[in-house]
PDB file of C-alpha atoms and ligand atoms in Angstrom:
ATOM      1  CA  MET A   1      94.813  97.258  87.782  1.00 32.00           C
ATOM      2  CA  ASP A   2      92.126  99.727  88.286  1.00 37.00           C
ATOM      3  CA  ALA A   3      91.950 103.138  86.459  1.00 37.00           C
ATOM      4  CA  THR A   4      90.714 106.248  88.243  1.00 40.00           C
ATOM      5  CA  THR A   5      88.384 108.474  86.669  1.00 44.00           C
ATOM      6  CA  PRO A   6      88.064 112.215  87.605  1.00 40.00           C
ATOM      7  CA  ALA A   7      85.288 113.551  89.748  1.00 44.00           C
ATOM      8  CA  ALA A   8      81.990 113.026  87.743  1.00 49.00           C
ATOM      9  CA  GLY A   9      80.382 116.137  89.229  1.00 47.00           C
ATOM     10  CA  THR A  10      79.082 117.814  92.286  1.00 49.00           C
ATOM     11  CA  SER A  11      75.577 117.936  93.986  1.00 57.00           C
ATOM     12  CA  ALA A  12      74.032 120.357  96.375  1.00 59.00           C
ATOM     13  CA  PRO A  13      71.799 119.367  99.327  1.00 63.00           C
ATOM     14  CA  PRO A  14      68.571 121.133 100.174  1.00 62.00           C
ATOM     15  CA  PRO A  15      69.412 124.425 102.049  1.00 62.00           C
ATOM     16  CA  GLY A  16      69.065 124.865 105.765  1.00 61.00           C
ATOM     17  CA  LEU A  17      70.403 121.297 106.605  1.00 70.00           C
ATOM     18  CA  ASP A  18      73.512 120.059 108.270  1.00 91.00           C
ATOM     19  CA  THR A  19      75.677 118.782 105.553  1.00 94.00           C
ATOM     20  CA  MET A  20      79.174 117.351 104.965  1.00 96.00           C
ATOM     21  CA  ASN A  21      81.223 117.004 101.807  1.00 97.00           C
ATOM     22  CA  VAL A  22      82.152 113.454 101.038  1.00 98.00           C
ATOM     23  CA  THR A  23      84.291 111.795  98.409  1.00 98.00           C
ATOM     24  CA  VAL A  24      82.762 108.600  97.193  1.00 98.00           C
ATOM     25  CA  LYS A  25      84.697 106.170  95.111  1.00 98.00           C
ATOM     26  CA  ILE A  26      82.557 103.564  93.277  1.00 98.00           C
ATOM     27  CA  LYS A  27      84.054 100.548  91.443  1.00 98.00           C
ATOM     28  CA  ARG A  28      82.495 100.784  88.106  1.00 98.00           C
ATOM     29  CA  TYR A  29      82.296  98.065  85.358  1.00 98.00           C
ATOM     30  CA  ASP A  30      80.047  98.056  82.157  1.00 98.00           C
ATOM     31  CA  PRO A  31      80.805  94.718  80.264  1.00 96.00           C
ATOM     32  CA  GLU A  32      79.469  96.527  76.985  1.00 95.00           C
ATOM     33  CA  LYS A  33      82.135  99.173  77.058  1.00 96.00           C
ATOM     34  CA  ASP A  34      84.730  98.541  79.744  1.00 97.00           C
ATOM     35  CA  ALA A  35      87.705  96.228  79.382  1.00 97.00           C
ATOM     36  CA  ARG A  36      88.089  96.133  83.071  1.00 97.00           C
ATOM     37  CA  ALA A  37      86.628  97.739  86.383  1.00 98.00           C
ATOM     38  CA  TYR A  38      87.887 101.110  87.326  1.00 98.00           C
ATOM     39  CA  TRP A  39      87.250 103.472  90.257  1.00 98.00           C
ATOM     40  CA  ALA A  40      84.964 106.633  89.509  1.00 98.00           C
ATOM     41  CA  GLU A  41      85.064 109.421  91.930  1.00 98.00           C
ATOM     42  CA  TYR A  42      82.198 111.622  92.943  1.00 98.00           C
ATOM     43  CA  ARG A  43      82.279 114.475  95.296  1.00 98.00           C
ATOM     44  CA  LEU A  44      78.963 115.658  96.735  1.00 97.00           C
ATOM     45  CA  ASP A  45      77.347 117.379  99.838  1.00 97.00           C
ATOM     46  CA  VAL A  46      75.189 114.963 101.970  1.00 97.00           C
ATOM     47  CA  ARG A  47      73.616 114.940 105.474  1.00 97.00           C
ATOM     48  CA  PRO A  48      75.589 113.009 108.202  1.00 96.00           C
ATOM     49  CA  THR A  49      72.307 111.027 108.704  1.00 96.00           C
ATOM     50  CA  ASP A  50      72.143 109.886 105.149  1.00 97.00           C
ATOM     51  CA  ARG A  51      72.613 106.217 104.618  1.00 98.00           C
ATOM     52  CA  VAL A  52      75.033 104.991 101.870  1.00 98.00           C
ATOM     53  CA  LEU A  53      71.971 104.090  99.821  1.00 98.00           C
ATOM     54  CA  ASP A  54      70.900 107.640  99.813  1.00 98.00           C
ATOM     55  CA  VAL A  55      74.261 108.818  98.751  1.00 98.00           C
ATOM     56  CA  LEU A  56      74.164 106.271  95.825  1.00 98.00           C
ATOM     57  CA  ASN A  57      70.700 107.440  94.997  1.00 98.00           C
ATOM     58  CA  GLN A  58      71.867 111.090  95.029  1.00 98.00           C
ATOM     59  CA  ILE A  59      74.706 110.169  92.677  1.00 98.00           C
ATOM     60  CA  LYS A  60      72.483 108.294  90.327  1.00 98.00           C
ATOM     61  CA  TRP A  61      69.520 110.669  90.375  1.00 98.00           C
ATOM     62  CA  GLU A  62      71.555 113.935  90.124  1.00 97.00           C
ATOM     63  CA  MET A  63      74.931 113.204  88.817  1.00 97.00           C
ATOM     64  CA  ASP A  64      75.309 109.968  86.718  1.00 97.00           C
ATOM     65  CA  GLY A  65      72.171 107.951  85.792  1.00 98.00           C
ATOM     66  CA  SER A  66      74.199 105.091  84.394  1.00 97.00           C
ATOM     67  CA  LEU A  67      75.290 103.873  88.038  1.00 98.00           C
ATOM     68  CA  SER A  68      73.696 100.479  88.610  1.00 98.00           C
ATOM     69  CA  TYR A  69      73.056  98.793  91.983  1.00 98.00           C
ATOM     70  CA  ARG A  70      70.304  96.695  93.514  1.00 98.00           C
ATOM     71  CA  ARG A  71      68.024  98.001  96.253  1.00 97.00           C
ATOM     72  CA  SER A  72      64.278  97.618  97.121  1.00 97.00           C
ATOM     73  CA  CYS A  73      62.996  98.010 100.658  1.00 98.00           C
ATOM     74  CA  ALA A  74      65.671 100.590 101.881  1.00 97.00           C
ATOM     75  CA  HIS A  75      65.081  99.289 105.374  1.00 97.00           C
ATOM     76  CA  GLY A  76      67.349  96.171 105.821  1.00 97.00           C
ATOM     77  CA  VAL A  77      64.803  93.720 105.067  1.00 98.00           C
ATOM     78  CA  CYS A  78      64.927  92.566 101.412  1.00 98.00           C
ATOM     79  CA  GLY A  79      68.611  91.775 101.513  1.00 98.00           C
ATOM     80  CA  SER A  80      69.321  93.218  97.978  1.00 98.00           C
ATOM     81  CA  ASP A  81      72.009  95.930  98.586  1.00 98.00           C
ATOM     82  CA  ALA A  82      74.806  94.102 100.177  1.00 98.00           C
ATOM     83  CA  MET A  83      78.019  95.846  99.144  1.00 98.00           C
ATOM     84  CA  LEU A  84      81.642  96.125 100.121  1.00 98.00           C
ATOM     85  CA  ILE A  85      81.848  99.520 101.884  1.00 98.00           C
ATOM     86  CA  ASN A  86      85.132 100.744 103.167  1.00 98.00           C
ATOM     87  CA  GLY A  87      86.356  97.159 103.004  1.00 97.00           C
ATOM     88  CA  VAL A  88      83.448  95.531 104.869  1.00 97.00           C
ATOM     89  CA  ASN A  89      80.328  93.940 103.494  1.00 98.00           C
ATOM     90  CA  ARG A  90      77.398  95.891 104.610  1.00 98.00           C
ATOM     91  CA  LEU A  91      73.814  96.783 103.603  1.00 98.00           C
ATOM     92  CA  ALA A  92      74.040 100.196 101.962  1.00 98.00           C
ATOM     93  CA  CYS A  93      70.589 100.985 103.540  1.00 98.00           C
ATOM     94  CA  LYS A  94      71.714 100.399 107.050  1.00 97.00           C
ATOM     95  CA  LEU A  95      75.023 102.338 107.142  1.00 98.00           C
ATOM     96  CA  LEU A  96      75.014 106.097 107.997  1.00 98.00           C
ATOM     97  CA  VAL A  97      77.608 108.539 106.409  1.00 98.00           C
ATOM     98  CA  ARG A  98      78.370 109.740 109.759  1.00 97.00           C
ATOM     99  CA  ASP A  99      79.792 106.355 110.808  1.00 97.00           C
ATOM    100  CA  LEU A 100      82.151 106.260 107.713  1.00 97.00           C
ATOM    101  CA  GLY A 101      83.432 109.841 107.466  1.00 95.00           C
ATOM    102  CA  SER A 102      84.067 111.908 104.380  1.00 96.00           C
ATOM    103  CA  SER A 103      85.872 109.111 102.302  1.00 98.00           C
ATOM    104  CA  ILE A 104      83.602 106.283 101.119  1.00 98.00           C
ATOM    105  CA  ALA A 105      84.620 103.351  98.921  1.00 98.00           C
ATOM    106  CA  VAL A 106      81.958 101.154  97.522  1.00 98.00           C
ATOM    107  CA  GLU A 107      82.728  97.907  95.584  1.00 98.00           C
ATOM    108  CA  PRO A 108      80.536  94.916  94.592  1.00 98.00           C
ATOM    109  CA  ILE A 109      80.578  91.953  97.065  1.00 98.00           C
ATOM    110  CA  ARG A 110      83.343  89.493  96.192  1.00 98.00           C
ATOM    111  CA  GLY A 111      83.480  86.073  94.735  1.00 98.00           C
ATOM    112  CA  LEU A 112      80.517  86.436  92.463  1.00 98.00           C
ATOM    113  CA  GLU A 113      80.696  87.709  88.811  1.00 97.00           C
ATOM    114  CA  VAL A 114      80.069  91.310  88.328  1.00 98.00           C
ATOM    115  CA  VAL A 115      77.119  91.948  86.036  1.00 98.00           C
ATOM    116  CA  LYS A 116      77.363  95.683  86.031  1.00 98.00           C
ATOM    117  CA  ASP A 117      78.886  98.143  88.608  1.00 98.00           C
ATOM    118  CA  LEU A 118      77.607  96.974  92.081  1.00 98.00           C
ATOM    119  CA  ILE A 119      75.272  94.251  90.743  1.00 98.00           C
ATOM    120  CA  VAL A 120      76.598  90.794  90.891  1.00 98.00           C
ATOM    121  CA  ASP A 121      75.220  87.448  89.554  1.00 98.00           C
ATOM    122  CA  MET A 122      73.342  85.964  92.459  1.00 98.00           C
ATOM    123  CA  GLU A 123      72.562  82.617  90.776  1.00 98.00           C
ATOM    124  CA  PRO A 124      75.522  80.508  92.212  1.00 98.00           C
ATOM    125  CA  PHE A 125      74.536  81.860  95.669  1.00 98.00           C
ATOM    126  CA  PHE A 126      70.913  80.824  95.252  1.00 98.00           C
ATOM    127  CA  ASP A 127      71.823  77.408  93.848  1.00 98.00           C
ATOM    128  CA  SER A 128      73.780  76.640  96.958  1.00 98.00           C
ATOM    129  CA  TYR A 129      70.754  77.851  98.941  1.00 98.00           C
ATOM    130  CA  LYS A 130      68.463  75.682  97.094  1.00 98.00           C
ATOM    131  CA  SER A 131      70.949  72.560  97.571  1.00 98.00           C
ATOM    132  CA  VAL A 132      70.053  72.390 101.300  1.00 98.00           C
ATOM    133  CA  LEU A 133      66.276  72.054 100.743  1.00 98.00           C
ATOM    134  CA  PRO A 134      65.432  75.296 102.509  1.00 98.00           C
ATOM    135  CA  TYR A 135      61.648  74.540 103.127  1.00 98.00           C
ATOM    136  CA  PHE A 136      59.735  72.628 105.687  1.00 97.00           C
ATOM    137  CA  VAL A 137      59.311  68.820 104.903  1.00 97.00           C
ATOM    138  CA  ASN A 138      56.988  66.691 106.817  1.00 97.00           C
ATOM    139  CA  ASP A 139      55.060  63.882 105.084  1.00 95.00           C
ATOM    140  CA  ASP A 140      52.925  62.947 108.075  1.00 95.00           C
ATOM    141  CA  PRO A 141      49.139  63.675 107.513  1.00 94.00           C
ATOM    142  CA  GLU A 142      48.199  67.141 108.246  1.00 92.00           C
ATOM    143  CA  PRO A 143      46.817  67.685 111.631  1.00 93.00           C
ATOM    144  CA  ALA A 144      43.322  69.306 112.127  1.00 92.00           C
ATOM    145  CA  ARG A 145      44.800  72.500 113.363  1.00 93.00           C
ATOM    146  CA  GLU A 146      48.636  72.973 113.373  1.00 92.00           C
ATOM    147  CA  ARG A 147      51.977  71.007 113.898  1.00 94.00           C
ATOM    148  CA  LEU A 148      52.737  72.046 117.477  1.00 94.00           C
ATOM    149  CA  GLN A 149      56.091  72.941 118.769  1.00 96.00           C
ATOM    150  CA  SER A 150      57.198  74.034 122.270  1.00 97.00           C
ATOM    151  CA  PRO A 151      58.606  77.470 122.901  1.00 97.00           C
ATOM    152  CA  GLU A 152      61.965  75.857 123.928  1.00 98.00           C
ATOM    153  CA  ASP A 153      62.206  73.856 120.600  1.00 97.00           C
ATOM    154  CA  ARG A 154      61.187  76.958 118.545  1.00 97.00           C
ATOM    155  CA  GLU A 155      63.948  78.927 120.170  1.00 97.00           C
ATOM    156  CA  ILE A 156      66.655  76.568 119.159  1.00 97.00           C
ATOM    157  CA  PHE A 157      66.465  77.758 115.528  1.00 97.00           C
ATOM    158  CA  ASP A 158      65.104  81.243 116.167  1.00 97.00           C
ATOM    159  CA  GLU A 159      68.183  83.073 114.987  1.00 98.00           C
ATOM    160  CA  SER A 160      68.475  81.255 111.677  1.00 98.00           C
ATOM    161  CA  THR A 161      65.004  82.402 110.721  1.00 98.00           C
ATOM    162  CA  LYS A 162      66.209  85.968 110.624  1.00 98.00           C
ATOM    163  CA  CYS A 163      68.327  85.395 107.385  1.00 98.00           C
ATOM    164  CA  ILE A 164      67.499  87.816 104.527  1.00 98.00           C
ATOM    165  CA  LEU A 165      69.650  86.099 101.969  1.00 98.00           C
ATOM    166  CA  CYS A 166      71.951  89.112 101.379  1.00 98.00           C
ATOM    167  CA  ALA A 167      74.882  87.150 100.805  1.00 98.00           C
ATOM    168  CA  ALA A 168      77.054  89.418 102.896  1.00 98.00           C
ATOM    169  CA  CYS A 169      78.413  86.378 104.811  1.00 98.00           C
ATOM    170  CA  THR A 170      79.139  84.041 101.963  1.00 98.00           C
ATOM    171  CA  THR A 171      80.969  86.774 100.015  1.00 98.00           C
ATOM    172  CA  SER A 172      83.037  87.598 102.858  1.00 98.00           C
ATOM    173  CA  CYS A 173      84.297  84.078 103.417  1.00 98.00           C
ATOM    174  CA  PRO A 174      87.923  83.497 102.317  1.00 98.00           C
ATOM    175  CA  VAL A 175      87.048  79.726 101.565  1.00 98.00           C
ATOM    176  CA  PHE A 176      84.458  81.006  99.109  1.00 98.00           C
ATOM    177  CA  TRP A 177      86.766  83.570  97.391  1.00 97.00           C
ATOM    178  CA  THR A 178      89.221  80.595  96.659  1.00 97.00           C
ATOM    179  CA  ASN A 179      86.429  77.974  95.858  1.00 97.00           C
ATOM    180  CA  GLY A 180      83.268  79.393  94.376  1.00 95.00           C
ATOM    181  CA  ASN A 181      81.666  75.948  94.709  1.00 97.00           C
ATOM    182  CA  TYR A 182      81.861  76.002  98.492  1.00 98.00           C
ATOM    183  CA  VAL A 183      78.208  75.877  99.768  1.00 98.00           C
ATOM    184  CA  GLY A 184      78.805  78.887 101.939  1.00 98.00           C
ATOM    185  CA  PRO A 185      77.665  80.145 105.325  1.00 98.00           C
ATOM    186  CA  ALA A 186      74.184  81.463 104.164  1.00 98.00           C
ATOM    187  CA  ALA A 187      73.181  77.964 102.897  1.00 98.00           C
ATOM    188  CA  ILE A 188      74.262  76.411 106.063  1.00 98.00           C
ATOM    189  CA  VAL A 189      72.471  78.904 108.142  1.00 98.00           C
ATOM    190  CA  ASN A 190      69.412  78.051 106.089  1.00 98.00           C
ATOM    191  CA  ALA A 191      69.931  74.399 106.496  1.00 98.00           C
ATOM    192  CA  HIS A 192      70.291  74.938 110.389  1.00 98.00           C
ATOM    193  CA  ARG A 193      66.939  76.735 110.201  1.00 98.00           C
ATOM    194  CA  PHE A 194      65.323  73.378 109.379  1.00 98.00           C
ATOM    195  CA  ILE A 195      67.782  70.732 110.845  1.00 98.00           C
ATOM    196  CA  PHE A 196      66.882  71.968 114.141  1.00 98.00           C
ATOM    197  CA  ASP A 197      63.189  72.249 113.624  1.00 98.00           C
ATOM    198  CA  SER A 198      61.453  69.337 115.649  1.00 96.00           C
ATOM    199  CA  ARG A 199      58.515  69.117 113.175  1.00 97.00           C
ATOM    200  CA  ASP A 200      60.897  68.691 110.105  1.00 97.00           C
ATOM    201  CA  GLN A 201      61.748  65.229 108.543  1.00 97.00           C
ATOM    202  CA  ALA A 202      64.496  66.013 105.995  1.00 97.00           C
ATOM    203  CA  THR A 203      67.449  66.289 108.238  1.00 97.00           C
ATOM    204  CA  ASP A 204      69.322  63.311 106.580  1.00 96.00           C
ATOM    205  CA  GLU A 205      68.810  64.791 103.172  1.00 97.00           C
ATOM    206  CA  ARG A 206      70.069  68.237 104.211  1.00 98.00           C
ATOM    207  CA  LEU A 207      73.207  66.716 106.163  1.00 97.00           C
ATOM    208  CA  ALA A 208      73.986  64.584 103.126  1.00 97.00           C
ATOM    209  CA  ALA A 209      73.840  67.728 100.912  1.00 97.00           C
ATOM    210  CA  LEU A 210      76.290  69.406 103.233  1.00 98.00           C
ATOM    211  CA  ASN A 211      78.673  66.456 103.546  1.00 97.00           C
ATOM    212  CA  GLN A 212      80.079  66.996 100.101  1.00 96.00           C
ATOM    213  CA  PRO A 213      83.496  67.879  99.029  1.00 95.00           C
ATOM    214  CA  SER A 214      82.685  71.536  98.715  1.00 97.00           C
ATOM    215  CA  GLY A 215      80.277  71.451 101.787  1.00 97.00           C
ATOM    216  CA  LEU A 216      80.320  72.057 105.406  1.00 96.00           C
ATOM    217  CA  TRP A 217      83.680  70.738 106.061  1.00 97.00           C
ATOM    218  CA  ARG A 218      85.362  73.465 103.951  1.00 98.00           C
ATOM    219  CA  CYS A 219      84.536  76.070 106.847  1.00 98.00           C
ATOM    220  CA  ARG A 220      87.738  77.001 108.502  1.00 97.00           C
ATOM    221  CA  THR A 221      86.042  79.177 111.164  1.00 97.00           C
ATOM    222  CA  ALA A 222      87.352  82.342 109.819  1.00 98.00           C
ATOM    223  CA  TYR A 223      84.419  84.299 111.441  1.00 97.00           C
ATOM    224  CA  ASN A 224      84.301  86.849 108.624  1.00 98.00           C
ATOM    225  CA  CYS A 225      80.734  85.613 107.990  1.00 98.00           C
ATOM    226  CA  THR A 226      79.503  86.322 111.532  1.00 98.00           C
ATOM    227  CA  GLU A 227      81.149  89.804 111.526  1.00 97.00           C
ATOM    228  CA  ALA A 228      79.350  90.662 108.242  1.00 98.00           C
ATOM    229  CA  CYS A 229      75.872  89.493 108.991  1.00 98.00           C
ATOM    230  CA  PRO A 230      73.516  92.391 109.192  1.00 98.00           C
ATOM    231  CA  ARG A 231      71.071  90.492 111.242  1.00 98.00           C
ATOM    232  CA  ASP A 232      73.668  89.528 113.874  1.00 98.00           C
ATOM    233  CA  ILE A 233      73.095  85.862 113.202  1.00 98.00           C
ATOM    234  CA  PRO A 234      75.848  83.833 115.082  1.00 98.00           C
ATOM    235  CA  ILE A 235      76.779  82.172 111.892  1.00 98.00           C
ATOM    236  CA  THR A 236      80.038  80.419 112.847  1.00 98.00           C
ATOM    237  CA  LYS A 237      78.362  78.991 116.085  1.00 98.00           C
ATOM    238  CA  GLN A 238      75.468  77.759 113.783  1.00 98.00           C
ATOM    239  CA  ILE A 239      78.024  76.147 111.328  1.00 98.00           C
ATOM    240  CA  GLU A 240      79.683  74.269 114.315  1.00 98.00           C
ATOM    241  CA  GLU A 241      76.153  73.162 115.386  1.00 98.00           C
ATOM    242  CA  VAL A 242      75.497  71.672 112.008  1.00 98.00           C
ATOM    243  CA  LYS A 243      78.963  69.979 111.900  1.00 97.00           C
ATOM    244  CA  ARG A 244      78.119  68.402 115.440  1.00 97.00           C
ATOM    245  CA  ALA A 245      74.726  67.164 114.057  1.00 96.00           C
ATOM    246  CA  LEU A 246      76.414  65.612 111.107  1.00 95.00           C
ATOM    247  CA  LEU A 247      78.954  63.819 113.439  1.00 94.00           C
ATOM    248  CA  TRP A 248      76.312  62.562 115.814  1.00 91.00           C
ATOM    249  CA  ARG A 249      74.352  61.431 112.787  1.00 84.00           C
ATOM    250  CA  GLN A 250      77.318  59.245 111.582  1.00 75.00           C
ATOM    251  CA  ALA A 251      78.382  57.989 114.900  1.00 71.00           C
TER     252      ALA A 251
HETATM  253 FE1  SF4 B   1      72.927  87.728 105.065  1.00 85.40          FE
HETATM  254 FE2  SF4 B   1      73.265  86.926 107.599  1.00 85.40          FE
HETATM  255 FE3  SF4 B   1      71.660  85.546 105.875  1.00 85.40          FE
HETATM  256 FE4  SF4 B   1      74.332  85.724 105.523  1.00 85.40          FE
HETATM  257  S1  SF4 B   1      73.106  84.850 107.270  1.00 85.40           S
HETATM  258  S2  SF4 B   1      72.730  85.959 103.909  1.00 85.40           S
HETATM  259  S3  SF4 B   1      74.824  87.789 106.052  1.00 85.40           S
HETATM  260  S4  SF4 B   1      71.327  87.653 106.757  1.00 85.40           S
HETATM  261 FE1  F3S B   2      84.009  81.140 106.078  1.00 85.40          FE
HETATM  262 FE2  F3S B   2      82.589  81.762 108.026  1.00 85.40          FE
HETATM  263 FE3  F3S B   2      83.582  79.410 107.856  1.00 85.40          FE
HETATM  264  S1  F3S B   2      83.798  83.327 107.156  1.00 85.40           S
HETATM  265  S2  F3S B   2      85.477  79.765 106.831  1.00 85.40           S
HETATM  266  S3  F3S B   2      82.074  80.126 106.671  1.00 85.40           S
HETATM  267  S4  F3S B   2      83.303  80.722 109.707  1.00 85.40           S
HETATM  268 FE1  FES B   3      66.420  96.090 101.279  1.00 85.40          FE
HETATM  269 FE2  FES B   3      68.810  97.345 101.813  1.00 85.40          FE
HETATM  270  S1  FES B   3      67.347  97.851 100.236  1.00 85.40           S
HETATM  271  S2  FES B   3      67.963  95.411 102.597  1.00 85.40           S
END
């Protein structure tokens, strides 16, 4: 059961700007001093056009420097600030306060061990990613200029190239919550990226890696992953395409 702390303080915005008062609940946990996670609550004035990442920064820089979370690019590119925000996995740097209202709850993404506050251990996620050989394999002699590919063939895997490895998909998957060994949708998307690349030669190895007890077939088409993806990748559709590729390979 989570405890709730009183408001940790207030913070004022620059004068002359439209502001709104928000209450932000953050699931906090410091393994060095907390027996369990608890909700900390902060009340502060922010701009409606602030992003959740701006709000977290304001709390950290002006109210409580011990708050810990990952962020880097602040523009939806690096994938480091996926969080559970008002019950949905989102990137904190892409979500505006005005789209959430005055009550905001932020928790770490689920299914991975919490290191501190909103920071989780991403190693199991990246182990699954690495298991599908997420890189180009072609042992033919290098051509003089480049390995050519038609626009039509490139289009087939275009959407899977957009993954930023944020883990919003895998950590929103109910199968992953109950079985942390499930390879997960992010790894399958990155396998899709190369399986459907006409120039790649490691399809058999990738499909074999996915055809394991905790692999591809664990997916129950729950669609949470597709709804969570900040890059709008049609993940469930891609998982079905990889399943079909595997079935055709075995036929
Ligand atoms: Fe994030 Fe989408 Fe890639 Fe999953 S598929 S890791 S949600 S970008
Ligand atoms: Fe999970 Fe997505 Fe399949 S949420 S069950 S990987 S469709
Ligand atoms: Fe890089 Fe949000 S900080 S994606």
